[in-house]
CSV table of C-alpha atoms in Angstrom, one decimal:
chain,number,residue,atom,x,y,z
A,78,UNK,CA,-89.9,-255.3,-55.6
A,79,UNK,CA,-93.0,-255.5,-57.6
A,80,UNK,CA,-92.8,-257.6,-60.9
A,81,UNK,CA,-94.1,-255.7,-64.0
A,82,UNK,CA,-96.8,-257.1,-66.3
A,83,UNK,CA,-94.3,-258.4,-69.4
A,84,UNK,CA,-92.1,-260.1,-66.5
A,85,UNK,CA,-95.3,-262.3,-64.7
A,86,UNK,CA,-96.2,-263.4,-68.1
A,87,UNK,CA,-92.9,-264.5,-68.7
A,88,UNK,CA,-92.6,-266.3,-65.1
A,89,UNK,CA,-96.3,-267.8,-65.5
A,90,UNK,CA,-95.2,-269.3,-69.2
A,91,UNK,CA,-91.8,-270.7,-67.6
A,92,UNK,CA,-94.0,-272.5,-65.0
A,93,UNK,CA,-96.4,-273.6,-67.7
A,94,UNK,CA,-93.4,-274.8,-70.5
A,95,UNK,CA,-91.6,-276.3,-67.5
A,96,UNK,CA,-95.0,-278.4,-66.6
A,97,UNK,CA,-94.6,-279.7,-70.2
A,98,UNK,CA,-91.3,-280.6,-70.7
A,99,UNK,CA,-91.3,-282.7,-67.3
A,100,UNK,CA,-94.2,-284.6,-68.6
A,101,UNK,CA,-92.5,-285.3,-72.4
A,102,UNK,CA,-89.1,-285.9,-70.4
A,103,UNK,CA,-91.2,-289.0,-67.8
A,104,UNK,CA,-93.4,-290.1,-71.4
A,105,UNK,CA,-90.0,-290.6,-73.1
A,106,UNK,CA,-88.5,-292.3,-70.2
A,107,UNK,CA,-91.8,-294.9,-69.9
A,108,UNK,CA,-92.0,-295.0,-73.9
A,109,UNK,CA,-88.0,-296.3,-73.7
A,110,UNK,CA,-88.9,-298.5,-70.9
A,111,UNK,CA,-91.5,-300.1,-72.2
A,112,UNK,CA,-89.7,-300.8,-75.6
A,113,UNK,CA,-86.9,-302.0,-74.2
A,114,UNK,CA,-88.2,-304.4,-72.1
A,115,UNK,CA,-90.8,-306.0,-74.7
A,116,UNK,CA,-88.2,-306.0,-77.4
A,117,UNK,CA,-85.1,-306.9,-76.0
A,118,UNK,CA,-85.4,-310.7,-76.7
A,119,UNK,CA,-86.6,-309.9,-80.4
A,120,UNK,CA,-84.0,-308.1,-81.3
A,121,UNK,CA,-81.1,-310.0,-83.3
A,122,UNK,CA,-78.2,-307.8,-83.2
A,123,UNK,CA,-76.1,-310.2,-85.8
A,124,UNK,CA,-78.7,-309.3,-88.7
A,125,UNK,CA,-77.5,-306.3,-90.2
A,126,UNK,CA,-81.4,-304.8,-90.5
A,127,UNK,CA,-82.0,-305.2,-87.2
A,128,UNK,CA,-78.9,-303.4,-86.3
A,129,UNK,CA,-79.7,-300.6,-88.6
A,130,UNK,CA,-83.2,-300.5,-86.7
A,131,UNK,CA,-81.2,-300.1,-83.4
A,132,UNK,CA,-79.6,-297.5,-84.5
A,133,UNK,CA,-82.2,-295.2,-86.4
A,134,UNK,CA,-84.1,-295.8,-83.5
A,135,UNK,CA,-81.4,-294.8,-80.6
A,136,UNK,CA,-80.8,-291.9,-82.8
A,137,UNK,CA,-84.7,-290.6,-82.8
A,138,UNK,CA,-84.7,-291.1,-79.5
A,139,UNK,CA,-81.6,-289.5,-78.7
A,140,UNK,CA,-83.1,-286.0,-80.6
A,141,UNK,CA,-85.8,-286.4,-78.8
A,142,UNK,CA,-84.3,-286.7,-75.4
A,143,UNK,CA,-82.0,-283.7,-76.5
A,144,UNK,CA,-84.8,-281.1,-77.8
A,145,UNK,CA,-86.8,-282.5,-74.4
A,146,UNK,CA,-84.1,-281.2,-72.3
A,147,UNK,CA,-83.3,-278.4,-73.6
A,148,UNK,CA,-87.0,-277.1,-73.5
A,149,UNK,CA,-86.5,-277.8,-69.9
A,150,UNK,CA,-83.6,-275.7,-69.4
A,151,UNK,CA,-84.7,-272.7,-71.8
A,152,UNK,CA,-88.4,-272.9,-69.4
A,153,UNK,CA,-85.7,-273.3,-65.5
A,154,UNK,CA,-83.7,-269.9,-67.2
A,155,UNK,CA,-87.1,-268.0,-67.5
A,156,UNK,CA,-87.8,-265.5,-70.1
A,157,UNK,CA,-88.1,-262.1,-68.3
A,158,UNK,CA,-86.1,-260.0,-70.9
A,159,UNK,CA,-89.0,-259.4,-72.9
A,160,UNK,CA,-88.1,-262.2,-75.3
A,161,UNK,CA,-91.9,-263.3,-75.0
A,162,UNK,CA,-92.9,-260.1,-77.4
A,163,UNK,CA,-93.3,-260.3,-80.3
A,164,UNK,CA,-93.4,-256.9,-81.9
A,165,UNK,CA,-94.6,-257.2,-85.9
A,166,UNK,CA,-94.4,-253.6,-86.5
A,167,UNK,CA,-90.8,-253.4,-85.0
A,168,UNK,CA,-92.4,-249.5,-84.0
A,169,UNK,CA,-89.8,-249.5,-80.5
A,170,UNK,CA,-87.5,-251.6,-78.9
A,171,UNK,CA,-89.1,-254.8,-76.5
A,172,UNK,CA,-87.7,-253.2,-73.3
A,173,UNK,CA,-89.3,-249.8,-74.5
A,174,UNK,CA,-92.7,-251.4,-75.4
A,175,UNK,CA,-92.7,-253.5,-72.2
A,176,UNK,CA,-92.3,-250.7,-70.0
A,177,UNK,CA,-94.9,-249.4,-71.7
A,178,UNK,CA,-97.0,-251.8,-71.6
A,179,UNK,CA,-95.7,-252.4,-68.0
A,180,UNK,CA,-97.1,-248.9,-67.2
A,181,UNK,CA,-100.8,-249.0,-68.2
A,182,UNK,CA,-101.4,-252.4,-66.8
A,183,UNK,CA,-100.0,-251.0,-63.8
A,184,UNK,CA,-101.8,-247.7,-64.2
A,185,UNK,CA,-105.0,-249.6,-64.7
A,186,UNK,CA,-105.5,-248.9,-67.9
A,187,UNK,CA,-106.7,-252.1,-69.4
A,188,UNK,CA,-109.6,-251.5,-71.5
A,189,UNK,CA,-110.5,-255.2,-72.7
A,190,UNK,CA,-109.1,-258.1,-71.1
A,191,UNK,CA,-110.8,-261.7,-72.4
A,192,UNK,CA,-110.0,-265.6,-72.9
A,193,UNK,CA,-110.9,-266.8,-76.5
A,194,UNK,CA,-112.4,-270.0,-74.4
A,195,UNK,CA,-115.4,-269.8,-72.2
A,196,UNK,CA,-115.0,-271.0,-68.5
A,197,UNK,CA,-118.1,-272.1,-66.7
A,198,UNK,CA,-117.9,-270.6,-62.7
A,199,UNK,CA,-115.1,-272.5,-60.9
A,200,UNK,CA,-113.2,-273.5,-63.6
A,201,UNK,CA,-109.6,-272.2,-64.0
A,202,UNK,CA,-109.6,-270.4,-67.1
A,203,UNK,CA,-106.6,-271.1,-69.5
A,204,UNK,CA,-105.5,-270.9,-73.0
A,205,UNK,CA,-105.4,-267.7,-75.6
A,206,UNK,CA,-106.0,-264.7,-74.3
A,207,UNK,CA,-106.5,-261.3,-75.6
A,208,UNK,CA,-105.8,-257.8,-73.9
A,209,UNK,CA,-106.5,-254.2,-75.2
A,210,UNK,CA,-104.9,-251.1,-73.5
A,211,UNK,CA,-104.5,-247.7,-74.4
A,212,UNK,CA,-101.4,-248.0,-77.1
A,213,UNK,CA,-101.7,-251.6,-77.7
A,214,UNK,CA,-104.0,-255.0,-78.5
A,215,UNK,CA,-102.1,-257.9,-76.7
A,216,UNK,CA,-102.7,-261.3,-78.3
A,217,UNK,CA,-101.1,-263.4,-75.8
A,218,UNK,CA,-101.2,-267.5,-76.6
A,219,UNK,CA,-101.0,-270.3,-74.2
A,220,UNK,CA,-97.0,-271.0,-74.4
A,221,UNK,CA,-96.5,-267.4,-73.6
A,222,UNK,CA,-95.8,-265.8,-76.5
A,223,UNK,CA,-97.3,-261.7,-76.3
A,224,UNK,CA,-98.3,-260.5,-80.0
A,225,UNK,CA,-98.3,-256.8,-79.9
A,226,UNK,CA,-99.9,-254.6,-82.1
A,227,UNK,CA,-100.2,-250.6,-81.8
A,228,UNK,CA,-103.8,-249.5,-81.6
A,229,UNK,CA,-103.1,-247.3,-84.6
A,230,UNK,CA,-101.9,-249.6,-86.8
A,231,UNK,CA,-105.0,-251.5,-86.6
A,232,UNK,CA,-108.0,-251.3,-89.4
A,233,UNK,CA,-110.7,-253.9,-88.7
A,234,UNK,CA,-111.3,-256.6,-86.4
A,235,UNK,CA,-113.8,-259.0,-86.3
A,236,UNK,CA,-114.9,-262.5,-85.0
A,237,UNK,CA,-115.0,-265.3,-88.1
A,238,UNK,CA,-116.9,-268.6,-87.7
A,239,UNK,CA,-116.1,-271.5,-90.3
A,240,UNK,CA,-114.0,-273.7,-91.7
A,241,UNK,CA,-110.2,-273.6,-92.0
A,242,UNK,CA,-108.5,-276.2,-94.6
A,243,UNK,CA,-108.6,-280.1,-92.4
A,244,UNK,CA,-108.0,-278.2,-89.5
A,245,UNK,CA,-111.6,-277.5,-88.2
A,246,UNK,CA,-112.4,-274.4,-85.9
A,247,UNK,CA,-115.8,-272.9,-84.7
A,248,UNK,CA,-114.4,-269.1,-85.1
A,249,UNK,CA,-111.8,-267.2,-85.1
A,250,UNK,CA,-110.5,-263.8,-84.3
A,251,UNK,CA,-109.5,-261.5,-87.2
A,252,UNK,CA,-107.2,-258.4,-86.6
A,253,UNK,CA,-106.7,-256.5,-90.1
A,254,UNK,CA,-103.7,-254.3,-89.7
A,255,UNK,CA,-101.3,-252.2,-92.0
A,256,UNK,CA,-98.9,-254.8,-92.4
A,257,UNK,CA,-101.0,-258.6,-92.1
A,258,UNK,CA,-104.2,-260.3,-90.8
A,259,UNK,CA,-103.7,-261.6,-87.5
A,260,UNK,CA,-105.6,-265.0,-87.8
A,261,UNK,CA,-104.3,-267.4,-85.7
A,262,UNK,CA,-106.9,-266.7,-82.4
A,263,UNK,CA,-108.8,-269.4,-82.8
A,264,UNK,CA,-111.8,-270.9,-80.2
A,265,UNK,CA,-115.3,-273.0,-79.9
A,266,UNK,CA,-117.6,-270.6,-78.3
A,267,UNK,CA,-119.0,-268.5,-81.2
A,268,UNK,CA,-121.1,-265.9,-79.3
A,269,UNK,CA,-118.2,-265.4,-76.4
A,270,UNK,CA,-115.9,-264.2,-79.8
A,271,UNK,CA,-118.4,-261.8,-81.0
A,272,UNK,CA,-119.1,-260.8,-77.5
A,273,UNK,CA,-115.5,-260.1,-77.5
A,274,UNK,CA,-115.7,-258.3,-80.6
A,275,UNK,CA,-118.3,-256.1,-79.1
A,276,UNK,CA,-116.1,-255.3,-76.7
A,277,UNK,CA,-113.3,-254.7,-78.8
A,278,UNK,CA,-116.1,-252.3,-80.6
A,279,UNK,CA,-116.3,-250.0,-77.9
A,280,UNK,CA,-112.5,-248.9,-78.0
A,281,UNK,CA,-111.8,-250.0,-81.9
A,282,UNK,CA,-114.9,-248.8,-83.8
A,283,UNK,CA,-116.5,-251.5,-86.2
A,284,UNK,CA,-116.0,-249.5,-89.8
A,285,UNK,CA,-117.9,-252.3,-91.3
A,286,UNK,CA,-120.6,-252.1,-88.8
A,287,UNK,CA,-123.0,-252.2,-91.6
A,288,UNK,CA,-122.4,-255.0,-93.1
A,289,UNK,CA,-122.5,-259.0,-92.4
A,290,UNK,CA,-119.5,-259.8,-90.9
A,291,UNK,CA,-120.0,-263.6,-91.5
A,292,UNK,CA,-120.2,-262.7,-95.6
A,293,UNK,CA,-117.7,-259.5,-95.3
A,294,UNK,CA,-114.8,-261.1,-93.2
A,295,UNK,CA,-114.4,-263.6,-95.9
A,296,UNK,CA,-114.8,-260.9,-98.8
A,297,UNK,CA,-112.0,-258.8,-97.4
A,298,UNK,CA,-109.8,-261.4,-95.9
A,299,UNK,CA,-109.2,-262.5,-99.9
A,300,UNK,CA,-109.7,-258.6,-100.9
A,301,UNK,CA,-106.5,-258.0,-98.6
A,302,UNK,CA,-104.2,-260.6,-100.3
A,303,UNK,CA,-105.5,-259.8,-103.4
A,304,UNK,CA,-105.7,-255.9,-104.4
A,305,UNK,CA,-104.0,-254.1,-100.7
A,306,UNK,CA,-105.0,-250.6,-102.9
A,307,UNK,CA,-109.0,-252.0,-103.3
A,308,UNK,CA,-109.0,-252.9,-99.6
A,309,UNK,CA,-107.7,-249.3,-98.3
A,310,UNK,CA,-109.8,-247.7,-100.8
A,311,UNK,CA,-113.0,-249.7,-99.9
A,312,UNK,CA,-111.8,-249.0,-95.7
A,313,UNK,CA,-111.5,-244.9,-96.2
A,314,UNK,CA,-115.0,-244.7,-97.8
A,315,UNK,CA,-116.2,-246.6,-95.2
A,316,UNK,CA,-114.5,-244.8,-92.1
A,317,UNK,CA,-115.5,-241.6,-94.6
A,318,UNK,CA,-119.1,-242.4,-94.0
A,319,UNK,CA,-118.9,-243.1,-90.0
A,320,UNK,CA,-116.2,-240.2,-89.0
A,321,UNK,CA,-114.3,-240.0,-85.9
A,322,UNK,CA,-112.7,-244.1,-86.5
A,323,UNK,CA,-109.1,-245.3,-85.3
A,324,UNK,CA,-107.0,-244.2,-88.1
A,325,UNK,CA,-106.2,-240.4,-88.9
């Protein structure tokens, strides 16, 4: 029987979560050997302070071990029930959405498919990913988690470069929406974002095509926090002016 879309992603992050939690579980087991062996001699376990190290320390560890294993046994059981969506509009249920989503992937309707990254020829691509089809725009991330957002509830989206807080990113992809900005596509490669963007273009019309998106995207990222009304306001003149965009 042929797997659906939702259900490979699910499988593929398993694999991919399992990976990790192996390698944290044989870190943890080298980190303990290590100590153990180099401080064995140096520990006094009559002085009171040194016992209360032990046990803080057995006691870390211990949480550690425990949230390490049971990463590995959530990543063995699989998540092919559709727990990877994430649905911020709550428009369906997950096993409705899936199936939809199931459908046109199936159906071969995918419009945009791109990595956030890009891979030089022969290298295995990896990381965030971002999918458009017919009734959604799938932000997937690495750890398998599937963002997704109905085409119609979408207003602007655009690719960001700069500089976020002491956490330093190149750009970023920006998806304005009725409810939030989706802000948390980040990569290096400036020009393969706006390419994507482009892309996205072709499907999503750029209401804002007239401006700088550099200078704009900042304007209306603070504009959307700020004042919702201004923002809506400013977005119908604009789609006013170009006609025929995404939202009725």
């Amino acid at each position: 029987m042929n797997q659906g879309f939702i259900e490979q992603e699910a499988r593929a992050a398993g694999r991919r979560n399992r990976r990790l939690f192996l390698l944290l579980l044989f870190v943890y087991v080298c980190i303990m050997t290590v100590l153990v062996v180099v401080l064995k001699d140096a520990i006094d376990l009559a002085d009171s302070r040194s016992r209360t190290l032990v046990v803080c320390f057995f006691i870390f560890s211990g949480l550690m071990l425990i949230f390490t294993v049971i990463g590995l046994i959530g990543s063995l059981r699989g998540r092919a029930d559709g727990k990877i969506l994430i649905l911020p509009f709550e428009e369906d249920t997950k096993k409705a959405v899936g199936e939809r989503i199931d459908r046109e992937v199936r159906e071969g309707n995918i419009q945009v498919f791109e990595y956030m990254e890009k891979f030089k020829e022969g290298e295995e691509p990896w990381g965030d990913r971002v999918m458009l089809l017919p009734s959604y725009l799938l932000l997937m991330n690495s750890m398998g988690k599937i963002i997704a957002i109905p085409r119609e509830k979408i207003y602007w989206i655009c690719a960001q470069a700069g500089i976020q807080g002491r956490s330093s990113y190149r750009v970023r992809l920006l998806v304005f929406t009725e409810k939030k900005i989706f802000d948390h596509m980040t990569a290096i490669d400036i020009g393969h974002v706006e390419e994507l963007a482009d892309k996205l273009y072709q499907y999503i019309p750029n209401v804002f095509c007239e401006y700088d998106t550099f200078s704009l995207s900042y304007e209306l990222e603070k504009l959307f926090a700020k004042d919702r009304e201004k923002f809506l306001k400013f977005y119908e003149e604009e789609k006013r002016k170009h006609g025929n965009f995404i939202k009725s």
